[in-house]
Amino acid sequence: MLSKTIESALNNQIKIEAESSQIYLAMACWAEVKGLEGVANFMYAQSDEEREHMLKLVKFVNERGGHAKISALSAPNVTFKSIKEMFEKLFEHEVFVSDSINELVHISLQEKDYATHNFLQWYVAEQIEEEAVARTILDKINMIGDDKGGLYLFDRDIESLTVTTAASNAPE
Ligand SMILES: [Fe+2]
Ligand SMILES: [Fe+2]
């Protein structure tokens, strides 16, 4: 059984994962209308992943005797100055999500809820990977600079940049 404190903290994370999915869907759309098909496909996949993160939490809350609350979401940014700015925003957002997961882990220990603590370890590992991917992408974009040919190749290759290749050294 979840305590009220844990339940509401998990529900807050459900909202954050849902908002992440919307933020990345908006990025996918922006990239798609810019003609960056590879980036768009990459961001559509990221958006789907965030929805999976949300659903995993929804199921956990409901299975542990709580009630997952599906709430209204904040509207995401729909335009960006550049592809660099877009990926900077993505990186900042992943760092924000990591902080939020860390806070949840802290609350689970305070509440002595070891089942939730154990469940959250998957998210801790996932955030290490996602931050690593975002950092790798930003490094590549900084290397490209204003080179149009570089951006073309980046757009072509980003789809093969999976979580496993970018963060193969991160723990599973
Ligand atoms: Fe997530
Ligand atoms: Fe994420």
Short mmCIF file of C-alpha atoms and ligand atoms in Angstrom, two decimals:
data_model
loop_
_atom_site.label_atom_id
_atom_site.label_comp_id
_atom_site.label_asym_id
_atom_site.label_seq_id
_atom_site.Cartn_x
_atom_site.Cartn_y
_atom_site.Cartn_z
CA MET A 1 0.00 0.00 0.00
CA LEU A 2 1.29 3.44 -0.92
CA SER A 3 1.33 6.26 1.62
CA LYS A 4 -0.48 9.44 0.57
CA THR A 5 2.89 11.22 0.40
CA ILE A 6 4.33 8.64 -2.00
CA GLU A 7 1.14 8.46 -4.03
CA SER A 8 1.08 12.19 -4.65
CA ALA A 9 4.84 12.28 -5.38
CA LEU A 10 4.41 9.47 -7.96
CA ASN A 11 1.40 11.25 -9.45
CA ASN A 12 3.54 14.34 -9.85
CA GLN A 13 6.11 12.26 -11.75
CA ILE A 14 3.32 10.87 -13.97
CA LYS A 15 2.56 14.45 -14.98
CA ILE A 16 6.24 15.22 -15.61
CA GLU A 17 6.63 12.15 -17.89
CA ALA A 18 3.44 13.07 -19.77
CA GLU A 19 4.72 16.63 -20.22
CA SER A 20 8.07 15.24 -21.43
CA SER A 21 6.19 13.27 -24.08
CA GLN A 22 4.37 16.43 -25.22
CA ILE A 23 7.57 18.52 -25.20
CA TYR A 24 9.31 15.97 -27.44
CA LEU A 25 6.29 15.60 -29.70
CA ALA A 26 6.36 19.38 -30.25
CA MET A 27 10.09 19.14 -31.04
CA ALA A 28 9.38 16.33 -33.54
CA CYS A 29 6.81 18.52 -35.30
CA TRP A 30 9.14 21.52 -35.44
CA ALA A 31 11.95 19.39 -36.91
CA GLU A 32 9.56 17.76 -39.38
CA VAL A 33 8.31 21.06 -40.81
CA LYS A 34 11.95 22.23 -41.02
CA GLY A 35 12.67 19.24 -43.25
CA LEU A 36 14.88 17.51 -40.67
CA GLU A 37 13.35 14.10 -41.11
CA GLY A 38 15.95 12.17 -39.10
CA VAL A 39 15.70 14.51 -36.12
CA ALA A 40 11.89 14.37 -36.36
CA ASN A 41 11.84 10.56 -36.29
CA PHE A 42 14.28 10.55 -33.38
CA MET A 43 12.06 12.95 -31.43
CA TYR A 44 8.85 11.01 -32.24
CA ALA A 45 10.56 7.94 -30.75
CA GLN A 46 11.65 9.95 -27.67
CA SER A 47 8.07 11.12 -27.22
CA ASP A 48 6.84 7.50 -27.33
CA GLU A 49 9.46 6.49 -24.76
CA GLU A 50 8.31 9.20 -22.36
CA ARG A 51 4.76 7.93 -22.67
CA GLU A 52 6.07 4.45 -21.75
CA HIS A 53 7.78 5.97 -18.68
CA MET A 54 4.46 7.54 -17.73
CA LEU A 55 2.48 4.30 -18.21
CA LYS A 56 4.95 2.29 -16.12
CA LEU A 57 4.31 4.72 -13.23
CA VAL A 58 0.53 4.65 -13.80
CA LYS A 59 0.47 0.85 -13.55
CA PHE A 60 2.70 0.83 -10.47
CA VAL A 61 0.53 3.35 -8.60
CA ASN A 62 -2.70 1.48 -9.42
CA GLU A 63 -1.22 -1.94 -8.58
CA ARG A 64 0.04 -0.71 -5.21
CA GLY A 65 -3.40 0.40 -4.03
CA GLY A 66 -3.13 4.02 -5.16
CA HIS A 67 -4.96 5.88 -7.89
CA ALA A 68 -2.97 7.26 -10.82
CA LYS A 69 -4.26 10.75 -11.57
CA ILE A 70 -4.25 11.87 -15.21
CA SER A 71 -4.09 15.64 -15.13
CA ALA A 72 -3.95 18.68 -17.41
CA LEU A 73 -0.52 19.39 -18.87
CA SER A 74 1.41 22.61 -19.47
CA ALA A 75 1.68 23.62 -23.13
CA PRO A 76 5.12 22.87 -24.59
CA ASN A 77 7.35 25.22 -26.62
CA VAL A 78 6.49 24.69 -30.28
CA THR A 79 9.22 26.73 -32.00
CA PHE A 80 12.98 26.99 -31.57
CA LYS A 81 15.63 29.40 -32.81
CA SER A 82 17.84 26.57 -34.03
CA ILE A 83 18.42 22.85 -33.81
CA LYS A 84 21.12 23.63 -31.24
CA GLU A 85 18.65 25.50 -29.05
CA MET A 86 16.17 22.65 -29.37
CA PHE A 87 18.68 20.06 -28.14
CA GLU A 88 19.89 22.40 -25.37
CA LYS A 89 16.28 22.56 -24.16
CA LEU A 90 16.06 18.77 -24.35
CA PHE A 91 19.22 18.39 -22.26
CA GLU A 92 18.00 20.92 -19.66
CA HIS A 93 14.69 19.08 -19.48
CA GLU A 94 16.37 15.70 -18.90
CA VAL A 95 18.45 17.22 -16.07
CA PHE A 96 15.22 18.57 -14.54
CA VAL A 97 13.64 15.09 -14.80
CA SER A 98 16.71 13.49 -13.18
CA ASP A 99 16.44 15.94 -10.26
CA SER A 100 12.79 15.05 -9.90
CA ILE A 101 13.55 11.29 -9.86
CA ASN A 102 16.27 11.86 -7.28
CA GLU A 103 13.80 13.72 -5.08
CA LEU A 104 11.34 10.82 -5.43
CA VAL A 105 14.03 8.34 -4.36
CA HIS A 106 14.72 10.57 -1.35
CA ILE A 107 11.01 10.63 -0.39
CA SER A 108 10.73 6.82 -0.78
CA LEU A 109 13.57 6.37 1.74
CA GLN A 110 12.05 8.90 4.14
CA GLU A 111 8.76 6.98 3.95
CA LYS A 112 10.61 3.65 4.32
CA ASP A 113 8.84 2.48 1.14
CA TYR A 114 11.42 -0.01 -0.16
CA ALA A 115 9.16 -1.41 -2.90
CA THR A 116 8.86 2.05 -4.44
CA HIS A 117 12.56 2.65 -3.84
CA ASN A 118 13.34 -0.54 -5.77
CA PHE A 119 10.90 0.37 -8.57
CA LEU A 120 12.53 3.78 -8.96
CA GLN A 121 15.98 2.31 -9.65
CA TRP A 122 14.90 1.66 -13.25
CA TYR A 123 14.26 5.40 -13.63
CA VAL A 124 17.60 6.30 -12.06
CA ALA A 125 19.40 4.14 -14.67
CA GLU A 126 17.21 5.46 -17.48
CA GLN A 127 18.06 9.07 -16.61
CA ILE A 128 21.79 8.33 -16.71
CA GLU A 129 21.30 7.04 -20.28
CA GLU A 130 19.06 9.87 -21.42
CA GLU A 131 21.42 12.54 -20.11
CA ALA A 132 24.32 10.76 -21.84
CA VAL A 133 22.44 10.69 -25.16
CA ALA A 134 21.55 14.39 -24.90
CA ARG A 135 25.17 15.26 -24.10
CA THR A 136 26.45 13.22 -27.07
CA ILE A 137 24.03 14.99 -29.40
CA LEU A 138 25.04 18.44 -28.12
CA ASP A 139 28.72 17.59 -28.61
CA LYS A 140 28.01 16.63 -32.23
CA ILE A 141 25.98 19.78 -32.86
CA ASN A 142 28.74 21.96 -31.42
CA MET A 143 31.21 20.20 -33.73
CA ILE A 144 29.00 20.92 -36.77
CA GLY A 145 28.60 24.63 -35.99
CA ASP A 146 27.13 26.43 -39.04
CA ASP A 147 28.18 23.76 -41.55
CA LYS A 148 25.10 22.87 -43.65
CA GLY A 149 26.71 19.66 -44.94
CA GLY A 150 27.39 18.64 -41.35
CA LEU A 151 23.76 19.22 -40.42
CA TYR A 152 22.68 17.09 -43.40
CA LEU A 153 24.84 14.19 -42.21
CA PHE A 154 23.74 14.68 -38.60
CA ASP A 155 20.09 14.48 -39.66
CA ARG A 156 20.83 11.36 -41.68
CA ASP A 157 22.72 9.62 -38.86
CA ILE A 158 20.79 10.60 -35.73
CA GLU A 159 18.29 7.77 -36.17
CA SER A 160 21.03 5.19 -35.77
CA LEU A 161 22.13 6.94 -32.57
CA THR A 162 20.26 4.71 -30.18
CA VAL A 163 20.44 4.83 -26.43
CA THR A 164 22.67 1.74 -26.47
CA THR A 165 25.28 3.18 -28.83
CA ALA A 166 25.38 6.59 -27.19
CA ALA A 167 25.47 5.39 -23.62
CA SER A 168 26.95 1.92 -23.97
CA ASN A 169 29.15 2.59 -20.94
CA ALA A 170 26.27 3.56 -18.72
CA PRO A 171 24.89 0.91 -16.36
CA GLU A 172 21.85 -1.01 -17.60
FE FE B 1 11.19 9.92 -18.85
FE FE B 2 13.58 11.40 -20.77
#
